[in-house]
Coordinates of N, CA, C and O in Angstrom, one line a residue:
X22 N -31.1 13.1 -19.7 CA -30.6 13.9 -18.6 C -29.1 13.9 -18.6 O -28.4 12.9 -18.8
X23 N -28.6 14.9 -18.3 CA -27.2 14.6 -18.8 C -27.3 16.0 -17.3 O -27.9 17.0 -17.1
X24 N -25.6 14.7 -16.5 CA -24.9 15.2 -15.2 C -24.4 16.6 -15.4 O -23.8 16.9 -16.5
X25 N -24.5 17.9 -14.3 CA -23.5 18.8 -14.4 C -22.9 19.1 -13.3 O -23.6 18.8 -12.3
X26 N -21.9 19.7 -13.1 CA -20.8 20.1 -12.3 C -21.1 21.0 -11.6 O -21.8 21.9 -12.0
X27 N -20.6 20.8 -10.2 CA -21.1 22.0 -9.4 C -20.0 23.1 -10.4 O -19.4 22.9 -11.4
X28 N -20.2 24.2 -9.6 CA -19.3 25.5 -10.0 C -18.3 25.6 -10.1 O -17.5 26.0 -11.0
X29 N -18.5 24.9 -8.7 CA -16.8 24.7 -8.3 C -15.6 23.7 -9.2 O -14.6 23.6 -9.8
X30 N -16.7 23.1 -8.7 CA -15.3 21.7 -9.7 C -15.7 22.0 -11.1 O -15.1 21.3 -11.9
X31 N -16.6 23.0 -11.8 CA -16.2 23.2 -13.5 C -15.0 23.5 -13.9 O -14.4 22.9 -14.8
X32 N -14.4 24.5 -13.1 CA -12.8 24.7 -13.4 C -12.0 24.1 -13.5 O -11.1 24.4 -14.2
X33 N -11.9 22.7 -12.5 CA -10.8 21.8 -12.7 C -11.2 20.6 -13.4 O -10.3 19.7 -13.5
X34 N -12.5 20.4 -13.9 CA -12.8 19.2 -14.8 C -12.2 20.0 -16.2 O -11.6 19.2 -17.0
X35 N -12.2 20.9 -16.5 CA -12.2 21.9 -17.5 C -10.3 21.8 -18.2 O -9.9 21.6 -19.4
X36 N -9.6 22.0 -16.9 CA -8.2 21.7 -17.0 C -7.6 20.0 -17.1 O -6.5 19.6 -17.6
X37 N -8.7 19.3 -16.7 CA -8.4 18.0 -16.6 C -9.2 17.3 -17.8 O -8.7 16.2 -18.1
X38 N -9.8 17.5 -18.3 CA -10.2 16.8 -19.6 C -9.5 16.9 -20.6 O -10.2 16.6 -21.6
X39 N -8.1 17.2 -20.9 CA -7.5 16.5 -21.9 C -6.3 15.8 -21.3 O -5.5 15.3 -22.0
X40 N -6.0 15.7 -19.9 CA -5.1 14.3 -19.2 C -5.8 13.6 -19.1 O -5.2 12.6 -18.7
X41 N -7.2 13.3 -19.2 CA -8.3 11.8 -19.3 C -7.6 10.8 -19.8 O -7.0 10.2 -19.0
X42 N -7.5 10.6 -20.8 CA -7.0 9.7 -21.3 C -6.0 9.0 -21.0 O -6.0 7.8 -20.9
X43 N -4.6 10.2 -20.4 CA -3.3 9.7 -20.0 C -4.1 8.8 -18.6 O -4.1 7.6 -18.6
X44 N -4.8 9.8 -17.5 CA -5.0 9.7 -16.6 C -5.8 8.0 -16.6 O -5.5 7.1 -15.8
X45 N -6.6 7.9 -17.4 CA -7.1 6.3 -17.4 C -6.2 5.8 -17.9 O -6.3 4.6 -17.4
X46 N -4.8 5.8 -19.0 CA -4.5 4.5 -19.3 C -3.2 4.6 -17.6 O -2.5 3.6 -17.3
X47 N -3.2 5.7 -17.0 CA -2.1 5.6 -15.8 C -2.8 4.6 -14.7 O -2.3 3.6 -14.1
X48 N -4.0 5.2 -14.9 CA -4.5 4.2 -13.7 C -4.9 2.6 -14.2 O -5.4 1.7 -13.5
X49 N -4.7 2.5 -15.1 CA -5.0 1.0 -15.5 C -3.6 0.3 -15.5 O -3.2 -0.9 -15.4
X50 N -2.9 1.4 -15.8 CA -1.7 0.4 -15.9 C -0.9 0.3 -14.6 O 0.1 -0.5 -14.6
X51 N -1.3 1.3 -13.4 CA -1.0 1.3 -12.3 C -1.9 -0.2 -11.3 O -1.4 -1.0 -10.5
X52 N -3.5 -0.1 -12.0 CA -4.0 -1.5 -11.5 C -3.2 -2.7 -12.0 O -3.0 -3.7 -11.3
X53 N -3.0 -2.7 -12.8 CA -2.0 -4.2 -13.3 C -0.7 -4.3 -12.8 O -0.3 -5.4 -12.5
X54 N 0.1 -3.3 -12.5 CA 1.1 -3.5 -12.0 C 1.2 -3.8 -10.6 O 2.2 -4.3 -10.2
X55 N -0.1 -3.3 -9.6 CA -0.4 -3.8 -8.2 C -1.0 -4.9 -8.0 O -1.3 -5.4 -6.9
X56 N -1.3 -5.5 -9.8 CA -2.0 -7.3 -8.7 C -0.6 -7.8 -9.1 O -0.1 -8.7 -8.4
X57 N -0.1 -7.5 -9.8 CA 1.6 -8.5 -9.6 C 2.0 -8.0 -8.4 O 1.8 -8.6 -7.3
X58 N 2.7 -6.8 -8.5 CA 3.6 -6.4 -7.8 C 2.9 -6.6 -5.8 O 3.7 -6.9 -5.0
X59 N 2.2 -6.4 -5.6 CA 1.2 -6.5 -4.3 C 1.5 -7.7 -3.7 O 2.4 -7.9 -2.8
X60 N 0.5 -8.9 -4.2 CA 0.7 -10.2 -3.8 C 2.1 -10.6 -3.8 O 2.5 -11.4 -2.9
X61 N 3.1 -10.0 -4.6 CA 4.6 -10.5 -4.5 C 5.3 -10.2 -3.1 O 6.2 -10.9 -2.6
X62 N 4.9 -9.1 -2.6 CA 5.8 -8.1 -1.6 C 5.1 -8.6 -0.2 O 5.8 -8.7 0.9
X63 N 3.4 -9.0 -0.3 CA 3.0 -9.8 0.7 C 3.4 -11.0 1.5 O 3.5 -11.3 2.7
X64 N 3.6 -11.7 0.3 CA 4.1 -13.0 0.5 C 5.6 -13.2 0.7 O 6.1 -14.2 0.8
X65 N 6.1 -12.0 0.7 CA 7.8 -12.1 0.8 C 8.1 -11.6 2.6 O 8.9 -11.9 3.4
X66 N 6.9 -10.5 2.6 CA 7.5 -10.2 4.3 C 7.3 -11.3 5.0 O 6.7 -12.3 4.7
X67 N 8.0 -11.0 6.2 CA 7.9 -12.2 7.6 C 6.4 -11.6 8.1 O 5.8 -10.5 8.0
X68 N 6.0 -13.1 8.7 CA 4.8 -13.1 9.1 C 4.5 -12.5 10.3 O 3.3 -12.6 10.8
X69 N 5.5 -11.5 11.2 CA 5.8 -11.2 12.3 C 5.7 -9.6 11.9 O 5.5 -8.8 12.8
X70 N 6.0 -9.4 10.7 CA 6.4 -7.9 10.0 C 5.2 -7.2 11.4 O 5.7 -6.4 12.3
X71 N 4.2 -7.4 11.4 CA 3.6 -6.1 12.1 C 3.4 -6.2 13.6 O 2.6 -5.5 14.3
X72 N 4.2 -7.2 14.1 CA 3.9 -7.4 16.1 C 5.2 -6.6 16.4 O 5.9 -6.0 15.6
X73 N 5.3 -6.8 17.6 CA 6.1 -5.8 17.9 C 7.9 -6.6 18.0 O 8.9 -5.9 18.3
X74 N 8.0 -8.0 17.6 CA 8.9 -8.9 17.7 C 10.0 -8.5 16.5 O 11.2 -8.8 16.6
X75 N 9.4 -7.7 15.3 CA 9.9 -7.9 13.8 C 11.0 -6.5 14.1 O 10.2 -5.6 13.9
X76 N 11.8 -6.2 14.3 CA 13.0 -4.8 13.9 C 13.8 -4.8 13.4 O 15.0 -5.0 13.7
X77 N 13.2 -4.5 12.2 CA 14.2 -4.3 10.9 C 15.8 -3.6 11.9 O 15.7 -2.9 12.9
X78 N 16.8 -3.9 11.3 CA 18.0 -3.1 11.4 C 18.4 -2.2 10.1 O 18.0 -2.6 8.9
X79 N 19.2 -1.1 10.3 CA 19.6 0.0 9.2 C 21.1 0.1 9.4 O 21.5 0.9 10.3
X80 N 22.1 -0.6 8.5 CA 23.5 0.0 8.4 C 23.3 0.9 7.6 O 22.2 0.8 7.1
X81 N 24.0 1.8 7.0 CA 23.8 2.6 5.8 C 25.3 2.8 5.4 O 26.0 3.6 6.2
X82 N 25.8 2.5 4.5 CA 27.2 3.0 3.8 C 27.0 3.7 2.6 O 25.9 3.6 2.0
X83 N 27.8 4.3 2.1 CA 27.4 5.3 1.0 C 26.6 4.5 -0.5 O 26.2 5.1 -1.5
X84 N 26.5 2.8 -0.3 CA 25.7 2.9 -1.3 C 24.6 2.4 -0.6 O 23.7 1.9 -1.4
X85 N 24.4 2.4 0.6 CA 23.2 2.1 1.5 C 22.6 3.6 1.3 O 21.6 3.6 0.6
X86 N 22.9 4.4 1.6 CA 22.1 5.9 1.4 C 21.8 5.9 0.0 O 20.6 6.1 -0.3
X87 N 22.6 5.7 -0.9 CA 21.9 5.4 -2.2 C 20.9 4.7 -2.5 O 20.1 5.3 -3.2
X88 N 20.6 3.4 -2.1 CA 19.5 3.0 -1.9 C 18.2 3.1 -0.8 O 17.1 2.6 -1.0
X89 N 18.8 4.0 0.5 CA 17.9 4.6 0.7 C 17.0 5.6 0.1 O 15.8 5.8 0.2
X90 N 17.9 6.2 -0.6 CA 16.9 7.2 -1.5 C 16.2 6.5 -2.6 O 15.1 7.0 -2.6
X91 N 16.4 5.7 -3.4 CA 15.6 4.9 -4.4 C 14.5 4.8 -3.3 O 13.7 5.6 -3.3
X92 N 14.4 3.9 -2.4 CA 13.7 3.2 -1.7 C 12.5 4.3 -1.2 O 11.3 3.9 -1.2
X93 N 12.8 5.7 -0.8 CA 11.9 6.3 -0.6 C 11.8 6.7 -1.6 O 10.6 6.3 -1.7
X94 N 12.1 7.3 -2.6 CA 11.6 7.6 -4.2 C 10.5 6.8 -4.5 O 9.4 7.4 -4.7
X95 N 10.5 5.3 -4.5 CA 9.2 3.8 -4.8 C 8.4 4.3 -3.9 O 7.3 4.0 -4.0
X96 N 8.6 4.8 -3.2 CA 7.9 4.8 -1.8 C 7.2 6.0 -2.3 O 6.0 5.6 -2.4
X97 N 7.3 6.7 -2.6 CA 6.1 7.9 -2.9 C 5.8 7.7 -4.3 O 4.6 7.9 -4.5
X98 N 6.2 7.3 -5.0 CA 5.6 7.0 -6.6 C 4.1 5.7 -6.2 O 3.0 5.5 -6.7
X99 N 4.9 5.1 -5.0 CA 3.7 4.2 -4.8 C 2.7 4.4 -4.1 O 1.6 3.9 -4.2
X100 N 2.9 5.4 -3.1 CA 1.7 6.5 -2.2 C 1.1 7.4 -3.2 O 0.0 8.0 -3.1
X101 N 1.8 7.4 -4.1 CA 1.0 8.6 -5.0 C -0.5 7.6 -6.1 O -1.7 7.7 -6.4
X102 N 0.8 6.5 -6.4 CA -0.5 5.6 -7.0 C -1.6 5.1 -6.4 O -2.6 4.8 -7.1
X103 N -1.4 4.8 -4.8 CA -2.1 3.9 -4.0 C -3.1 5.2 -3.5 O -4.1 4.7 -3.0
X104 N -3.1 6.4 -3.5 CA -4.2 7.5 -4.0 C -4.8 8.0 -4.7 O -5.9 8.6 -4.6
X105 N -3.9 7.7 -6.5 CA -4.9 8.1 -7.2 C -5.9 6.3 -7.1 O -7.1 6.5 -7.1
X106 N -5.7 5.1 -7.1 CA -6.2 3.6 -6.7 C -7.6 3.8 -6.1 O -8.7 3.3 -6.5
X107 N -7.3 4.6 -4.9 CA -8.3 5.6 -4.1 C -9.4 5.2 -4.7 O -10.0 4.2 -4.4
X108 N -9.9 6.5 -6.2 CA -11.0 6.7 -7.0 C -10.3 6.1 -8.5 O -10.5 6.9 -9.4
X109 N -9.5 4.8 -9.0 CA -9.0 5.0 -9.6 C -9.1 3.1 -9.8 O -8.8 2.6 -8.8
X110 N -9.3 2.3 -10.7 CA -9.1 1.0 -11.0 C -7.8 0.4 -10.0 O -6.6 0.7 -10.3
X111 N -8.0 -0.1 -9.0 CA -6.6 -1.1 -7.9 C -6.6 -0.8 -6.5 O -7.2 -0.1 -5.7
X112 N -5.8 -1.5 -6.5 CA -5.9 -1.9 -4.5 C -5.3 -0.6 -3.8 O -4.2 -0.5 -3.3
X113 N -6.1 0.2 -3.8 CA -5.5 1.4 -3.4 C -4.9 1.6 -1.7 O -3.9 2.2 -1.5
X114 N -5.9 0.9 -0.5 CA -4.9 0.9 0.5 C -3.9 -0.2 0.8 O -3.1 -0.1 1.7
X115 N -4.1 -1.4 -0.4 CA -2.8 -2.3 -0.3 C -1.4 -1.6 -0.9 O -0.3 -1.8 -0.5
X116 N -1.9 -0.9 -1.7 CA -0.9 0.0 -2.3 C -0.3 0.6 -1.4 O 0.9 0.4 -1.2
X117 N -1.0 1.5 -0.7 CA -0.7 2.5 0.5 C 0.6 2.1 1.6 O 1.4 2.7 2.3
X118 N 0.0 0.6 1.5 CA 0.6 0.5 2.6 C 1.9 -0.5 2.5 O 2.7 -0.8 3.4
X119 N 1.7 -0.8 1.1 CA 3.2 -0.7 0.4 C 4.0 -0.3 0.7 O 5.1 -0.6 1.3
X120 N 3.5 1.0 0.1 CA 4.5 2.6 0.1 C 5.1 2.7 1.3 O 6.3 2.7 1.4
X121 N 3.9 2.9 2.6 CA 4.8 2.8 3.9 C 5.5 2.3 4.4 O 6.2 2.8 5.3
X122 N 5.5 0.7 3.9 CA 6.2 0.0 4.2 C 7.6 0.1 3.4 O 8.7 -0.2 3.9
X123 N 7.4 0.5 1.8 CA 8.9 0.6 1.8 C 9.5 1.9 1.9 O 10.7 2.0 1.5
X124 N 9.1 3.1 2.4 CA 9.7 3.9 3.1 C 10.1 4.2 4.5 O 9.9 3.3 5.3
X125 N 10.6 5.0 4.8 CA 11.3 5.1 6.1 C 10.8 6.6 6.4 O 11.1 7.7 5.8
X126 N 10.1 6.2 7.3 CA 9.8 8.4 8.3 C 9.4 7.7 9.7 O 9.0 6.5 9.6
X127 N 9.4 8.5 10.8 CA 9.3 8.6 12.1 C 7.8 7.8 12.4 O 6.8 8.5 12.5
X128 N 7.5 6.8 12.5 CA 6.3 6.7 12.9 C 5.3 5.7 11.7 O 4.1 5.4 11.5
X129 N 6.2 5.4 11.4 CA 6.1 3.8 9.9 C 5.4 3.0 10.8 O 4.2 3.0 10.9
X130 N 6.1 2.4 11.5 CA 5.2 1.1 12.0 C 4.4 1.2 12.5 O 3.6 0.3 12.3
X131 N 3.8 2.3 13.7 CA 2.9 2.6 13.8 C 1.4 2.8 12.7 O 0.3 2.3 13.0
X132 N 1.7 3.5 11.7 CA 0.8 3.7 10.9 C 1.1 2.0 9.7 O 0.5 1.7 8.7
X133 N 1.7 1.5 10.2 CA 1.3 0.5 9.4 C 0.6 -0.4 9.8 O 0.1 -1.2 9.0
X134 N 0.2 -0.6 11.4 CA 0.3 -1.4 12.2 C -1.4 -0.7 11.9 O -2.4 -1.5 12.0
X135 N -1.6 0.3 11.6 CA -3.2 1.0 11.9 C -3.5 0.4 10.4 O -4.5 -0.3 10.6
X136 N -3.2 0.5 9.5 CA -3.6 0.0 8.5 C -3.7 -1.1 8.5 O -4.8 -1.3 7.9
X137 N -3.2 -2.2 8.8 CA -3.4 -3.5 9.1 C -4.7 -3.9 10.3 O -5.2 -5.0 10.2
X138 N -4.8 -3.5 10.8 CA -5.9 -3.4 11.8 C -6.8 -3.5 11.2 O -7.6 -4.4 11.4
X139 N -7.0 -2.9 10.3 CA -8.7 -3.0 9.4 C -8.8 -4.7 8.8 O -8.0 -5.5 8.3
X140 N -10.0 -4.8 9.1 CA -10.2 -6.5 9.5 C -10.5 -6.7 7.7 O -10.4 -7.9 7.2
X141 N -10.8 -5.6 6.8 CA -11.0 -6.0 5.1 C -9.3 -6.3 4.7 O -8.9 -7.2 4.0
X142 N -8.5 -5.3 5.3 CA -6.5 -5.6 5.0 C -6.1 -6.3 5.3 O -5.2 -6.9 4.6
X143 N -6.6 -6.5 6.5 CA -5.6 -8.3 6.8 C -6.3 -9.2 6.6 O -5.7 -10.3 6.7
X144 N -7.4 -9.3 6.3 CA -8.2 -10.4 5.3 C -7.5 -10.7 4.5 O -6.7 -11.6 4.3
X145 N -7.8 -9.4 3.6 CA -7.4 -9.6 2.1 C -5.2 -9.9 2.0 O -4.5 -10.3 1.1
X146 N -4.9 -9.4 3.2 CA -3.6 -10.0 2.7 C -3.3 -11.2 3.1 O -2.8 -12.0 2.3
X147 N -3.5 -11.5 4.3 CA -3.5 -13.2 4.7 C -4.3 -14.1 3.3 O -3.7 -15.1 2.8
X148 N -5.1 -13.7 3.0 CA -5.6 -14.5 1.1 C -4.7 -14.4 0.6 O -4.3 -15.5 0.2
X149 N -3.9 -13.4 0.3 CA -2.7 -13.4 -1.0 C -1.8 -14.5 0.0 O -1.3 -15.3 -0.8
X150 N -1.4 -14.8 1.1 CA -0.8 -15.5 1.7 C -1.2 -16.8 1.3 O -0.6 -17.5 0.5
X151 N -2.0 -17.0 1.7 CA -2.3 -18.6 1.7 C -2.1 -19.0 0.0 O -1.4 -20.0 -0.2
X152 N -2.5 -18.2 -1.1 CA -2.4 -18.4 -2.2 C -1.1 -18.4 -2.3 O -0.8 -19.0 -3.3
X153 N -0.1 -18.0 -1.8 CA 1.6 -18.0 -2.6 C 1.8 -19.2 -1.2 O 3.0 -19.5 -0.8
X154 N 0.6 -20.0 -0.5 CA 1.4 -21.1 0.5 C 2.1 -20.7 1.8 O 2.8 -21.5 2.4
X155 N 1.8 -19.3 2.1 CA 2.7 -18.7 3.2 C 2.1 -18.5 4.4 O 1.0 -18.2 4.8
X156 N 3.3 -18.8 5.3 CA 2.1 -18.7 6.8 C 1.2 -17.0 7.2 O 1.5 -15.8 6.9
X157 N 0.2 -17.6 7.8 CA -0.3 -15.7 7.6 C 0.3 -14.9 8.5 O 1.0 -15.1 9.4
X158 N -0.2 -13.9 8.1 CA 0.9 -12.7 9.4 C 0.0 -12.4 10.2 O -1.2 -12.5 10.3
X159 N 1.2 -12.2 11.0 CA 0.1 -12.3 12.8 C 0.0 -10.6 12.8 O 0.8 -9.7 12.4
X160 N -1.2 -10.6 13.3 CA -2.4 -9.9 13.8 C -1.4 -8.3 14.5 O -1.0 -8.4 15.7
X161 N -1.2 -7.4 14.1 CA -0.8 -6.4 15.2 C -1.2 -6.4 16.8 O -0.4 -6.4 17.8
X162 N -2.4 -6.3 16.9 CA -3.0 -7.4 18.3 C -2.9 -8.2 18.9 O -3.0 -8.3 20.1
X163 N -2.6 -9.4 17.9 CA -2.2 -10.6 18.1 C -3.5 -11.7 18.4 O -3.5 -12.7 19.1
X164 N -4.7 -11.0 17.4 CA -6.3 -11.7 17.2 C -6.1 -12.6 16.1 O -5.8 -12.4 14.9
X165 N -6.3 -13.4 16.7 CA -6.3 -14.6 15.6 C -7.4 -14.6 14.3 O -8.6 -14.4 14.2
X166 N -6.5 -15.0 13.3 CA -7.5 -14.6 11.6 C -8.7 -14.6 11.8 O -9.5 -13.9 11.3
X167 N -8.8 -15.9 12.7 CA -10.4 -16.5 12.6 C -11.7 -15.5 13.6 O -12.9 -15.6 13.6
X168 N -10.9 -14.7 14.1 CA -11.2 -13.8 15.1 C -11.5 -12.5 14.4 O -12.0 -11.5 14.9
X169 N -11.1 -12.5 13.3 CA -11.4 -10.9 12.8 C -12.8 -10.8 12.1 O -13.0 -12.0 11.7
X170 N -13.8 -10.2 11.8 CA -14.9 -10.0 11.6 C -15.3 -8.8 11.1 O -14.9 -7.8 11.8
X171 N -16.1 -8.4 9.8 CA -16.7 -7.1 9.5 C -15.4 -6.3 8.8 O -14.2 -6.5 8.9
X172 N -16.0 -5.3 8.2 CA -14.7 -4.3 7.7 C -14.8 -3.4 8.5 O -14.1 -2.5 8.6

């Protein structure tokens, strides 16, 4: 028995079957670079990063705007990874919310604060916590670890 394509998507499996290759070794090497790079950036924020206590400050001088633009540049190379992660080998909404976090637009902490909410996210990052020895990050709610339950 061999699978076929609806109609629809014949056309674009059609265009995409000779980036396969690129496209798996991208996503494999996008999974390896998110179990280092992930747990590293976890364990570096303050454990406060998502209550409402934590406000970052922004000076910006001309080589601050310079690195703001790098900063959001990572920032979408890594939203872009943390979607193809999606359907793709790696932590695709740890990734995500990487990205949000090291970018800067209107409404960041909010949407990070929603992403953290999901009781499988802050599971799984409070784990990478305890493994690098770090206190866990408090709850955007302010529900205690042991209080979170279910995905």
């Amino acid at each position: 028995m061999t699978p076929t394509l609806p109609d629809w998507l014949a056309p674009l499996a059609h265009h995409l079957e000779p980036w396969l290759p690129a496209l798996t070794a991208t996503g494999i090497l996008m999974a390896l670079a998110s179990m280092v790079a992930i747990p590293l950036l976890i364990a570096r924020m303050p454990a406060d990063y998502f209550t409402g206590d934590y406000h970052p400050t922004a000076r910006r001088t001309p080589l601050g705007w310079l690195l703001w633009c790098l900063r959001n540049l990572l920032a979408l190379l890594l939203l872009i990874a943390g979607i193809l992660m999606l359907v793709l080998p790696g932590q695709g909404l740890l990734t995500i919310l990487i990205a949000i976090m090291a970018s800067t637009f209107p409404g960041k902490y909010r949407l990070e604060r929603a992403i953290m909410r999901r009781p499988g996210v802050f599971r799984a990052a409070n784990w990478i916590r305890r493994k690098y020895r770090r206190t866990p990050l408090q709850h955007p709610d302010g529900i205690a670890e042991d209080m979170i339950h279910g995905d």
